[in-house]
């Protein structure tokens, strides 16, 4: 991990105009940065603007105020430095697994042989070598999420934005997938921002956890996770101090609720 | 469903179908006589059978069938292409949809077959007015299905493609167009049967060609068996069109999980 900043939000605010014509402030004055190779989790109550931040980071939304930077460049639209993965796998049912993984590189115009090579290598790493030519409906939910991860990695982004990637899979599969993600991130030395509601997932997978308040979302705390083995979340689960971190996050989220009642009234 | 259970279902189902067919044909042959229904109301099977061969020689049945089939094919293909094309254009341009929707709605509500006399006045006793009625009637279900398919593509899928820096054309060809295939084929199935309706109405209204003409000719002669034969031939034309759509659909939509017996 170096000190190069890969992802940065500077004083980002986002207002939406609702159907009723009222404006809604989803996030307000958010600033943070993620260094090269770092995995940072973002937690906060539902509706506090986590996904909004992810959309700003991936260039799909333009922030109302402030700006986002990826690799030192201001984000002004979708760009090849970032790739995202959502709770929904978003696999295209008419494409085989390997074709799904190639979607991004195909759009970006890589030669077909290189596309194939990358997709196959990624799928093999994720234990899906036998499934290259299957269709998504023939795979389990956990396997489909793995394919989605491979598709995200195939474009070789420097920053991965992950929005509750495992919240739709069963608890046991989730643990396996968490370990695969952790190992993959470590091996490829990727930088990642992970949105999650699972506090244990946040602690076991990341170097740092950012806590957001209720809407309008602000960063209200930042916790450095000083535990060994970021590439092995299963081993990390056995660390005694994991519970301390989790309870601290729970506390912080409660404080978030309280501060909302005052902050929300004035917004 | 495992394959053994599936096979046994197929076997039992086909056996039942065959039995049903035999019962139906027997009832047709002897039912009218037993119930005292005169043969000019419901002619027994054997009479219809004989009439079929008589019509083959005397009335050029196959020529008329071929004309109707060709009109159905032309109307269906042109109507589908137009419907799909306009559906995609409107789907990609909300402004165009907004501007055109009142007219489209009005045309959709208007009974399309009512245009048949008008088209015949315009184009005379040719094949063209019949094809035109078929085009008009086929157009709407396909356009509506394509339009709503484009409208309902998961926005997250579009965003996924956008995040990979896809151009508008790439989003269309890689996401929207393939996503519209199942509803397009649902529209094509409906369209294939409607095309026959459009053509027959056109032929009934004017001209001396096609199965629709034979229908009114048979009616004029009070030849009930002839009307029966013609209805059967029309059903055959419709069935072939429908099956053709299904065969193509199964090739195009091969990636969908096989529906047990939603087949037809
Ligand atoms: N495109 C949009 N138009 C209008 N309002 C939006 C839009 N996107 C998000 N919002 C609003 O912004 C707020 C934050 O939404 P966001 O999806 O970022 O929350 P979140 O923190 O990801 O929540 P969750 O944990 O439930 O996923 C919500 O109130 C939401 O209704
Ligand atoms: Mg969200």
Coordinates of C-alpha atoms and ligand atoms in Angstrom, one line a residue:
Chain A
X1 CA 0.0 0.0 0.0
X2 CA 1.5 3.3 -1.0
X3 CA 0.5 6.9 -0.2
X4 CA -0.8 7.6 -3.7
X5 CA -4.5 8.6 -3.4
X6 CA -6.6 6.6 -5.7
X7 CA -10.1 7.8 -4.9
X8 CA -11.0 11.1 -3.3
X9 CA -14.3 12.9 -2.5
X10 CA -13.9 16.7 -1.9
X11 CA -16.8 18.4 -0.1
X12 CA -19.3 16.4 -2.2
X13 CA -23.0 17.3 -1.8
X14 CA -25.9 15.9 -3.8
X15 CA -29.4 17.2 -4.1
X16 CA -32.2 15.5 -6.0
X17 CA -35.4 17.1 -7.2
X18 CA -38.1 14.8 -6.2
X19 CA -41.3 14.1 -8.3
X20 CA -43.1 16.5 -6.0
X21 CA -40.7 19.3 -6.9
X22 CA -39.1 19.4 -3.5
X23 CA -35.4 19.1 -3.3
X24 CA -33.8 16.4 -1.2
X25 CA -30.3 16.6 0.1
X26 CA -28.9 13.0 -0.1
X27 CA -25.3 13.7 1.0
X28 CA -23.8 16.9 2.4
X29 CA -20.2 17.9 2.4
X30 CA -18.6 14.5 2.2
X31 CA -14.8 14.4 2.0
X32 CA -12.6 11.4 2.3
X33 CA -9.9 9.7 0.3
X34 CA -8.8 6.1 -0.3
X35 CA -5.1 5.3 -0.9
X36 CA -3.6 2.9 -3.3
X37 CA -4.3 -0.7 -2.3
X38 CA -6.6 0.3 0.5
X39 CA -10.0 -1.3 1.1
X40 CA -12.4 1.1 2.8
X41 CA -15.9 0.3 3.9
X42 CA -18.7 2.8 4.0
X43 CA -21.5 2.1 6.5
X44 CA -24.5 4.1 7.4
X45 CA -28.3 3.9 7.8
X46 CA -30.5 3.1 4.8
X47 CA -31.1 6.1 2.6
X48 CA -28.1 8.1 3.8
X49 CA -26.6 8.4 0.3
X50 CA -24.1 5.6 0.1
X51 CA -25.2 4.4 -3.3
X52 CA -25.3 8.0 -4.4
X53 CA -21.7 8.5 -3.5
X54 CA -20.9 5.3 -5.5
X55 CA -22.7 6.7 -8.5
X56 CA -20.8 9.9 -8.2
X57 CA -17.5 8.0 -8.0
X58 CA -18.3 6.0 -11.1
X59 CA -19.3 9.1 -13.0
X60 CA -22.9 8.3 -13.5
X61 CA -24.2 11.2 -11.4
X62 CA -22.6 14.7 -11.3
X63 CA -22.5 16.0 -7.7
X64 CA -24.4 19.2 -7.0
X65 CA -21.3 20.5 -5.2
X66 CA -17.8 19.4 -4.7
X67 CA -16.0 16.9 -6.9
X68 CA -14.7 13.4 -7.0
X69 CA -11.2 12.4 -8.2
X70 CA -10.0 9.0 -9.3
X71 CA -6.3 8.6 -9.9
X72 CA -5.9 12.3 -9.5
X73 CA -8.3 13.0 -12.4
X74 CA -11.5 14.8 -11.8
X75 CA -14.5 12.5 -12.4
X76 CA -16.6 14.0 -15.2
X77 CA -18.3 11.0 -16.5
X78 CA -17.8 7.3 -16.7
X79 CA -14.1 6.4 -17.0
X80 CA -11.9 3.4 -17.3
X81 CA -10.3 3.8 -13.9
X82 CA -13.3 2.7 -11.9
X83 CA -15.7 -0.2 -12.1
X84 CA -18.6 -1.0 -9.9
X85 CA -20.5 -4.1 -8.7
X86 CA -23.9 -4.1 -7.2
X87 CA -26.1 -6.3 -5.1
X88 CA -27.8 -7.3 -8.3
X89 CA -25.5 -9.4 -10.5
X90 CA -26.7 -7.6 -13.7
X91 CA -25.7 -10.6 -15.8
X92 CA -27.2 -10.6 -19.3
X93 CA -29.3 -13.7 -19.7
X94 CA -28.5 -14.0 -23.4
X95 CA -24.8 -14.1 -22.9
X96 CA -22.8 -17.0 -21.7
X97 CA -20.7 -16.6 -18.5
X98 CA -17.5 -15.9 -20.4
X99 CA -19.3 -13.4 -22.7
X100 CA -20.8 -11.7 -19.7
X101 CA -17.4 -11.2 -18.2
X102 CA -16.2 -9.8 -21.5
X103 CA -18.9 -7.1 -21.6
X104 CA -16.8 -4.3 -20.3
X105 CA -13.7 -5.1 -22.3
X106 CA -15.8 -5.6 -25.4
X107 CA -17.4 -2.2 -25.0
X108 CA -13.9 -0.7 -24.5
X109 CA -12.8 -2.3 -27.7
X110 CA -10.1 -4.8 -26.6
X111 CA -9.1 -7.4 -29.3
X112 CA -11.2 -10.6 -29.0
X113 CA -8.2 -12.8 -28.1
X114 CA -7.2 -10.6 -25.2
X115 CA -10.8 -10.3 -24.0
X116 CA -11.1 -14.1 -23.9
X117 CA -7.8 -14.6 -22.2
X118 CA -8.6 -12.1 -19.5
X119 CA -12.1 -13.5 -18.9
X120 CA -10.9 -17.1 -18.8
X121 CA -8.1 -16.3 -16.4
X122 CA -10.4 -14.4 -14.0
X123 CA -13.1 -17.1 -14.1
X124 CA -10.5 -19.8 -13.4
X125 CA -9.2 -17.9 -10.4
X126 CA -12.7 -17.7 -9.1
X127 CA -13.3 -21.4 -9.5
X128 CA -15.6 -21.1 -12.5
X129 CA -13.5 -22.7 -15.2
X130 CA -16.2 -25.4 -15.9
X131 CA -18.9 -22.8 -16.4
X132 CA -17.5 -20.6 -19.1
X133 CA -20.1 -21.6 -21.7
X134 CA -23.1 -21.9 -19.4
X135 CA -25.8 -19.3 -19.2
X136 CA -26.5 -17.3 -16.0
X137 CA -29.7 -19.0 -15.2
X138 CA -27.8 -22.3 -14.9
X139 CA -25.7 -20.9 -12.0
X140 CA -26.4 -20.4 -8.3
X141 CA -26.7 -16.9 -6.8
X142 CA -23.2 -17.1 -5.3
X143 CA -21.7 -18.2 -8.6
X144 CA -23.4 -15.4 -10.4
X145 CA -22.0 -12.8 -8.0
X146 CA -18.6 -14.3 -8.6
X147 CA -19.1 -13.8 -12.3
X148 CA -20.2 -10.2 -11.7
X149 CA -16.9 -9.7 -9.7
X150 CA -14.9 -11.2 -12.6
X151 CA -16.7 -8.8 -15.0
X152 CA -15.8 -5.9 -12.8
X153 CA -12.2 -6.9 -12.6
X154 CA -11.9 -7.7 -16.3
X155 CA -11.7 -4.0 -17.3
X156 CA -8.7 -3.8 -14.9
X157 CA -9.9 -0.8 -13.0
X158 CA -7.6 0.8 -10.4
X159 CA -10.6 1.4 -8.1
X160 CA -13.5 -0.9 -7.4
X161 CA -16.8 0.4 -6.1
X162 CA -18.8 -2.3 -4.4
X163 CA -22.4 -1.7 -3.4
X164 CA -23.5 -4.4 -1.0
X165 CA -22.1 -7.0 -3.3
X166 CA -23.0 -10.0 -1.1
X167 CA -26.2 -8.9 0.6
X168 CA -28.4 -11.1 -1.7
X169 CA -26.6 -14.4 -1.1
X170 CA -27.0 -16.8 1.8
X171 CA -24.8 -16.4 4.9
X172 CA -22.5 -19.3 4.1
X173 CA -21.9 -18.4 0.5
X174 CA -21.3 -14.8 1.7
X175 CA -18.4 -15.9 3.9
X176 CA -16.8 -17.8 1.0
X177 CA -17.3 -14.9 -1.4
X178 CA -15.9 -12.4 1.2
X179 CA -12.7 -14.4 1.3
X180 CA -12.5 -14.6 -2.4
X181 CA -13.0 -10.9 -2.7
X182 CA -10.4 -10.2 -0.1
X183 CA -7.8 -12.5 -1.7
X184 CA -8.5 -11.1 -5.2
X185 CA -8.2 -7.5 -4.0
X186 CA -4.9 -8.4 -2.3
X187 CA -3.5 -10.3 -5.2
X188 CA -4.4 -7.7 -7.7
X189 CA -3.5 -4.8 -5.3
X190 CA -6.8 -3.1 -6.1
X191 CA -8.2 -0.2 -4.3
X192 CA -11.8 -0.6 -3.2
X193 CA -14.7 1.2 -1.6
X194 CA -17.1 -1.3 -0.1
X195 CA -20.6 -0.3 0.9
X196 CA -22.2 -2.7 3.3
X197 CA -24.8 -3.0 6.0
X198 CA -23.0 -5.9 7.5
X199 CA -20.7 -4.5 10.3
X200 CA -18.7 -7.7 10.6
X201 CA -18.1 -7.7 6.8
X202 CA -16.9 -4.1 7.1
X203 CA -14.5 -5.0 9.9
X204 CA -13.1 -8.2 8.5
X205 CA -12.7 -7.0 4.9
X206 CA -11.3 -3.5 5.3
X207 CA -8.4 -1.4 6.4
X208 CA -10.7 1.5 7.4
X209 CA -14.4 2.0 8.0
X210 CA -16.2 5.2 7.4
X211 CA -19.5 5.8 9.2
X212 CA -22.2 8.0 7.7
X213 CA -25.0 9.8 9.5
X214 CA -28.6 9.6 8.4
X215 CA -29.8 11.7 5.6
X216 CA -28.4 14.2 4.7
X217 CA -25.4 11.8 4.9
X218 CA -22.2 13.1 6.3
X219 CA -19.1 11.2 7.4
X220 CA -19.3 11.1 11.2
X221 CA -16.5 8.7 12.0
X222 CA -13.5 7.0 10.6
X223 CA -12.2 3.9 12.2
X224 CA -8.8 2.3 11.4
X225 CA -9.0 -1.4 11.6
X226 CA -5.7 -2.6 13.1
X227 CA -6.0 -6.3 12.6
X228 CA -3.8 -8.7 10.7
X229 CA -4.9 -10.7 7.7
X230 CA -7.0 -8.4 5.6
X231 CA -6.8 -11.0 2.9
X232 CA -8.3 -13.7 5.1
X233 CA -11.6 -12.5 6.6
X234 CA -12.4 -15.9 7.9
X235 CA -9.2 -15.9 10.1
X236 CA -10.0 -12.3 11.0
X237 CA -13.4 -13.3 12.4
X238 CA -11.5 -15.2 15.1
X239 CA -9.6 -12.1 16.3
X240 CA -10.9 -11.1 19.7
X241 CA -10.8 -7.4 18.8
X242 CA -13.2 -7.8 16.0
X243 CA -16.1 -7.6 18.5
X244 CA -14.7 -4.4 19.9
X245 CA -14.7 -2.8 16.4
X246 CA -18.2 -4.1 15.7
X247 CA -19.6 -2.7 18.9
X248 CA -17.9 0.6 18.3
X249 CA -19.5 0.8 14.9
X250 CA -22.9 0.0 16.4
X251 CA -22.4 2.8 18.9
X252 CA -21.4 5.2 16.2
X253 CA -24.5 4.3 14.1
X254 CA -26.7 5.0 17.1
X255 CA -25.1 8.4 17.6
X256 CA -25.7 8.9 13.9
X257 CA -29.5 8.4 14.6
X258 CA -29.5 10.9 17.4
X259 CA -27.6 13.6 15.5
X260 CA -30.0 13.2 12.6
X261 CA -32.9 14.4 14.6
X262 CA -31.3 17.7 15.1
X263 CA -29.5 18.0 11.8
X264 CA -32.4 16.6 9.8
X265 CA -34.8 19.3 11.2
X266 CA -32.6 22.2 10.1
X267 CA -31.9 20.7 6.6
Chain B
X1 CA -39.2 -32.1 -13.5
X2 CA -36.8 -35.0 -14.2
X3 CA -36.5 -36.4 -17.6
X4 CA -38.3 -39.7 -16.8
X5 CA -41.3 -37.8 -15.5
X6 CA -41.2 -35.5 -18.5
X7 CA -41.1 -38.4 -20.9
X8 CA -44.0 -40.1 -19.2
X9 CA -46.0 -36.8 -19.4
X10 CA -45.2 -36.5 -23.1
X11 CA -46.3 -40.1 -23.7
X12 CA -49.5 -39.8 -21.7
X13 CA -50.2 -36.4 -23.2
X14 CA -49.8 -37.5 -26.8
X15 CA -51.8 -40.6 -26.3
X16 CA -54.7 -38.5 -24.9
X17 CA -54.3 -36.1 -27.9
X18 CA -54.6 -38.9 -30.4
X19 CA -57.7 -40.4 -28.6
X20 CA -59.3 -37.0 -28.5
X21 CA -58.7 -36.5 -32.2
X22 CA -60.3 -39.9 -33.0
X23 CA -63.3 -39.1 -30.8
X24 CA -63.6 -35.7 -32.5
X25 CA -63.4 -37.0 -36.0
X26 CA -65.9 -39.8 -35.2
X27 CA -68.3 -37.3 -33.6
X28 CA -68.0 -35.1 -36.7
X29 CA -68.7 -38.0 -39.1
X30 CA -71.7 -39.5 -37.3
X31 CA -72.8 -36.8 -34.8
X32 CA -74.8 -34.7 -37.2
X33 CA -76.7 -37.7 -38.5
X34 CA -77.5 -39.0 -35.0
X35 CA -78.6 -35.6 -33.9
X36 CA -80.7 -35.0 -37.0
X37 CA -78.6 -32.0 -38.1
X38 CA -79.0 -31.5 -41.9
X39 CA -75.8 -31.7 -43.9
X40 CA -76.2 -28.2 -45.3
X41 CA -75.8 -27.0 -41.6
X42 CA -73.0 -29.3 -40.5
X43 CA -71.7 -31.6 -43.3
X44 CA -70.2 -34.8 -42.0
X45 CA -66.5 -35.4 -42.2
X46 CA -66.6 -37.6 -45.3
X47 CA -68.5 -34.9 -47.2
X48 CA -65.9 -32.3 -46.3
X49 CA -63.2 -34.7 -47.3
X50 CA -64.8 -35.3 -50.7
X51 CA -65.3 -31.6 -51.2
X52 CA -61.6 -31.0 -50.5
X53 CA -60.6 -33.2 -53.5
X54 CA -63.3 -31.7 -55.7
X55 CA -62.1 -28.2 -54.8
X56 CA -58.5 -29.2 -55.6
X57 CA -59.5 -29.9 -59.2
X58 CA -62.4 -27.6 -59.8
X59 CA -61.7 -24.5 -57.7
X60 CA -57.9 -24.3 -57.8
X61 CA -57.8 -24.7 -54.0
X62 CA -54.1 -24.8 -53.9
X63 CA -53.7 -21.7 -56.0
X64 CA -56.0 -19.7 -53.7
X65 CA -54.2 -21.1 -50.6
X66 CA -50.9 -20.1 -52.0
X67 CA -52.1 -16.6 -52.8
X68 CA -53.5 -16.2 -49.2
X69 CA -50.3 -17.6 -47.8
X70 CA -48.2 -15.2 -49.8
X71 CA -50.3 -12.3 -48.7
X72 CA -50.0 -13.4 -45.1
X73 CA -46.3 -13.8 -45.4
X74 CA -45.8 -10.4 -47.0
X75 CA -48.2 -8.6 -44.5
X76 CA -46.7 -10.3 -41.5
X77 CA -43.0 -9.6 -42.5
X78 CA -43.6 -6.0 -43.5
X79 CA -45.9 -5.3 -40.6
X80 CA -43.4 -6.9 -38.1
X81 CA -40.5 -5.0 -39.5
X82 CA -42.3 -1.7 -39.4
X83 CA -43.8 -2.4 -35.9
X84 CA -40.4 -3.4 -34.5
X85 CA -38.6 -0.4 -36.2
X86 CA -41.1 2.2 -34.9
X87 CA -41.1 0.5 -31.5
X88 CA -37.4 0.8 -31.2
X89 CA -37.4 4.4 -32.5
X90 CA -40.1 5.5 -30.1
X91 CA -38.5 3.5 -27.3
X92 CA -35.2 5.4 -27.7
X93 CA -36.9 8.8 -28.2
X94 CA -39.3 9.8 -25.4
X95 CA -40.0 13.0 -27.3
X96 CA -41.1 11.2 -30.4
X97 CA -43.3 8.9 -28.3
X98 CA -44.9 11.9 -26.5
X99 CA -45.6 13.6 -29.8
X100 CA -47.0 10.6 -31.6
X101 CA -48.8 8.8 -28.8
X102 CA -52.3 10.3 -29.3
X103 CA -52.2 9.3 -33.0
X104 CA -50.9 5.8 -32.2
X105 CA -53.5 5.3 -29.6
X106 CA -56.3 6.4 -31.9
X107 CA -55.0 4.1 -34.7
X108 CA -54.7 1.3 -32.2
X109 CA -58.3 1.7 -31.0
X110 CA -59.7 1.9 -34.6
X111 CA -60.7 -1.6 -35.8
X112 CA -58.1 -2.2 -38.4
X113 CA -60.2 -4.5 -40.6
X114 CA -62.6 -1.7 -41.1
X115 CA -60.0 -0.1 -43.4
X116 CA -60.3 -3.0 -45.9
X117 CA -63.0 -1.5 -48.1
X118 CA -61.1 1.8 -48.1
X119 CA -57.8 0.1 -49.2
X120 CA -59.7 -1.8 -51.9
X121 CA -61.2 1.5 -53.2
X122 CA -57.7 2.9 -53.3
X123 CA -55.8 -0.1 -54.8
X124 CA -58.4 -2.1 -56.6
X125 CA -58.9 -5.9 -56.6
X126 CA -55.2 -6.7 -56.3
X127 CA -53.2 -8.4 -53.5
X128 CA -52.0 -5.0 -52.2
X129 CA -55.1 -4.0 -50.1
X130 CA -55.1 -7.4 -48.4
X131 CA -51.4 -7.1 -47.6
X132 CA -52.0 -3.6 -46.3
X133 CA -54.7 -4.7 -43.9
X134 CA -52.4 -7.4 -42.6
X135 CA -49.6 -4.9 -42.2
X136 CA -51.8 -2.6 -40.2
X137 CA -53.2 -5.2 -37.9
X138 CA -49.8 -6.9 -37.3
X139 CA -48.0 -3.6 -36.7
X140 CA -49.5 -2.7 -33.3
X141 CA -49.0 -5.6 -31.0
X142 CA -45.4 -5.8 -32.2
X143 CA -44.8 -2.0 -31.8
X144 CA -46.4 -1.9 -28.4
X145 CA -44.4 -4.9 -27.1
X146 CA -41.1 -3.6 -28.4
X147 CA -41.7 -0.1 -27.0
X148 CA -42.6 -1.3 -23.6
X149 CA -39.6 -3.7 -23.6
X150 CA -37.2 -0.8 -24.3
X151 CA -39.0 1.3 -21.6
X152 CA -38.6 -1.4 -19.0
X153 CA -35.0 -2.4 -19.4
X154 CA -33.4 -2.4 -15.9
X155 CA -31.8 1.1 -15.6
X156 CA -29.0 -0.5 -13.6
X157 CA -28.1 -2.5 -16.7
X158 CA -28.0 0.7 -18.8
X159 CA -25.8 2.3 -16.0
X160 CA -23.5 -0.7 -16.1
X161 CA -23.0 -0.3 -19.8
X162 CA -22.6 3.5 -19.3
X163 CA -20.0 3.0 -16.6
X164 CA -18.0 0.9 -19.1
X165 CA -18.2 4.0 -21.4
X166 CA -20.6 2.5 -23.8
X167 CA -21.9 4.7 -26.6
X168 CA -25.6 5.1 -27.3
X169 CA -25.4 2.6 -30.1
X170 CA -23.5 0.1 -28.0
X171 CA -26.1 0.4 -25.3
X172 CA -28.8 -0.3 -27.9
X173 CA -27.1 -3.3 -29.5
X174 CA -25.6 -4.9 -26.5
X175 CA -28.4 -4.3 -23.9
X176 CA -31.7 -2.9 -25.2
X177 CA -32.0 -4.9 -28.4
X178 CA -31.3 -8.3 -27.0
X179 CA -33.4 -7.5 -23.9
X180 CA -36.4 -6.8 -26.2
X181 CA -36.3 -10.2 -27.9
X182 CA -38.7 -12.1 -25.6
X183 CA -41.5 -9.4 -25.8
X184 CA -40.8 -9.0 -29.5
X185 CA -41.4 -12.7 -30.0
X186 CA -44.6 -12.6 -27.9
X187 CA -45.7 -9.9 -30.3
X188 CA -44.7 -11.9 -33.3
X189 CA -46.8 -14.8 -32.1
X190 CA -49.9 -12.6 -31.8
X191 CA -49.0 -11.0 -35.1
X192 CA -48.8 -14.3 -37.0
X193 CA -52.4 -15.1 -36.2
X194 CA -53.6 -11.6 -36.8
X195 CA -52.0 -11.5 -40.2
X196 CA -54.4 -14.2 -41.4
X197 CA -57.4 -12.3 -40.1
X198 CA -56.3 -9.2 -41.9
X199 CA -55.8 -11.0 -45.2
X200 CA -59.0 -12.9 -45.0
X201 CA -61.1 -9.8 -44.3
X202 CA -59.4 -8.1 -47.3
X203 CA -60.2 -11.0 -49.5
X204 CA -63.8 -11.2 -48.3
X205 CA -64.4 -7.6 -49.1
X206 CA -63.3 -7.7 -52.7
X207 CA -61.5 -9.6 -55.4
X208 CA -61.6 -13.1 -56.8
X209 CA -58.5 -14.5 -55.3
X210 CA -57.5 -16.3 -52.1
X211 CA -59.2 -18.3 -49.4
X212 CA -61.3 -15.4 -48.3
X213 CA -62.8 -15.2 -51.8
X214 CA -63.5 -19.0 -51.7
X215 CA -65.3 -18.4 -48.4
X216 CA -67.7 -15.9 -49.9
X217 CA -68.0 -17.9 -53.1
X218 CA -69.0 -21.0 -51.1
X219 CA -71.4 -19.0 -49.1
X220 CA -73.0 -17.7 -52.3
X221 CA -73.4 -21.3 -53.6
X222 CA -74.8 -22.4 -50.2
X223 CA -72.0 -24.9 -50.3
X224 CA -71.4 -25.6 -46.6
X225 CA -68.7 -28.2 -47.2
X226 CA -66.7 -25.7 -49.3
X227 CA -66.8 -23.2 -46.4
X228 CA -65.6 -25.9 -44.0
X229 CA -62.7 -26.8 -46.3
X230 CA -61.7 -23.2 -46.7
X231 CA -61.8 -22.6 -42.9
X232 CA -59.6 -25.6 -42.5
X233 CA -57.1 -24.4 -45.0
X234 CA -57.1 -20.9 -43.4
X235 CA -56.3 -22.6 -40.1
X236 CA -53.5 -24.5 -41.7
X237 CA -52.0 -21.3 -43.1
X238 CA -52.3 -19.6 -39.7
X239 CA -50.8 -22.7 -37.9
X240 CA -47.8 -22.8 -40.3
X241 CA -47.2 -19.0 -39.7
X242 CA -47.4 -19.5 -35.9
X243 CA -45.2 -22.6 -35.9
X244 CA -42.6 -20.7 -38.0
X245 CA -42.5 -18.0 -35.4
X246 CA -42.0 -20.6 -32.7
X247 CA -39.2 -22.3 -34.5
X248 CA -37.4 -19.0 -35.0
X249 CA -38.1 -18.0 -31.4
X250 CA -36.6 -21.2 -30.0
X251 CA -33.4 -20.6 -31.9
X252 CA -33.2 -16.9 -30.9
X253 CA -34.3 -17.3 -27.3
X254 CA -32.3 -20.6 -26.8
X255 CA -30.7 -19.1 -23.7
X256 CA -34.0 -19.0 -21.7
X257 CA -34.6 -21.7 -19.2
X258 CA -36.8 -24.3 -20.9
X259 CA -40.4 -23.8 -19.9
X260 CA -41.8 -27.2 -19.2
X261 CA -44.8 -27.1 -21.5
X262 CA -45.6 -23.5 -22.1
X263 CA -44.5 -24.3 -25.7
X264 CA -47.4 -23.3 -27.8
Ligands
LIG1 N1 -31.9 9.4 -8.9 C1 -32.5 9.8 -7.8 N2 -33.5 10.7 -7.8 C2 -34.1 11.1 -6.7 N3 -33.7 10.8 -5.5 C3 -32.7 9.9 -5.3 C4 -32.1 9.3 -6.5 N4 -31.1 8.4 -6.1 C5 -31.2 8.4 -4.7 N5 -32.2 9.3 -4.3 C6 -32.5 9.6 -2.9 O1 -31.3 9.9 -2.2 C7 -31.3 9.3 -0.9 C8 -30.1 8.4 -0.8 O2 -30.2 7.3 -1.6 P1 -29.1 6.2 -1.7 O3 -29.6 5.1 -2.6 O4 -27.8 6.8 -2.0 O5 -29.1 5.6 -0.2 P2 -28.2 4.4 0.4 O6 -27.4 4.9 1.5 O7 -27.5 3.7 -0.7 O8 -29.4 3.5 1.0 P3 -29.4 1.9 1.1 O9 -28.6 1.5 2.3 O10 -30.9 1.6 1.4 O11 -29.0 1.3 -0.2 C9 -32.6 8.5 -0.8 O12 -33.5 9.3 -0.1 C10 -33.1 8.3 -2.2 O13 -34.5 8.4 -2.2
LIG2 MG1 -27.7 1.7 -1.6

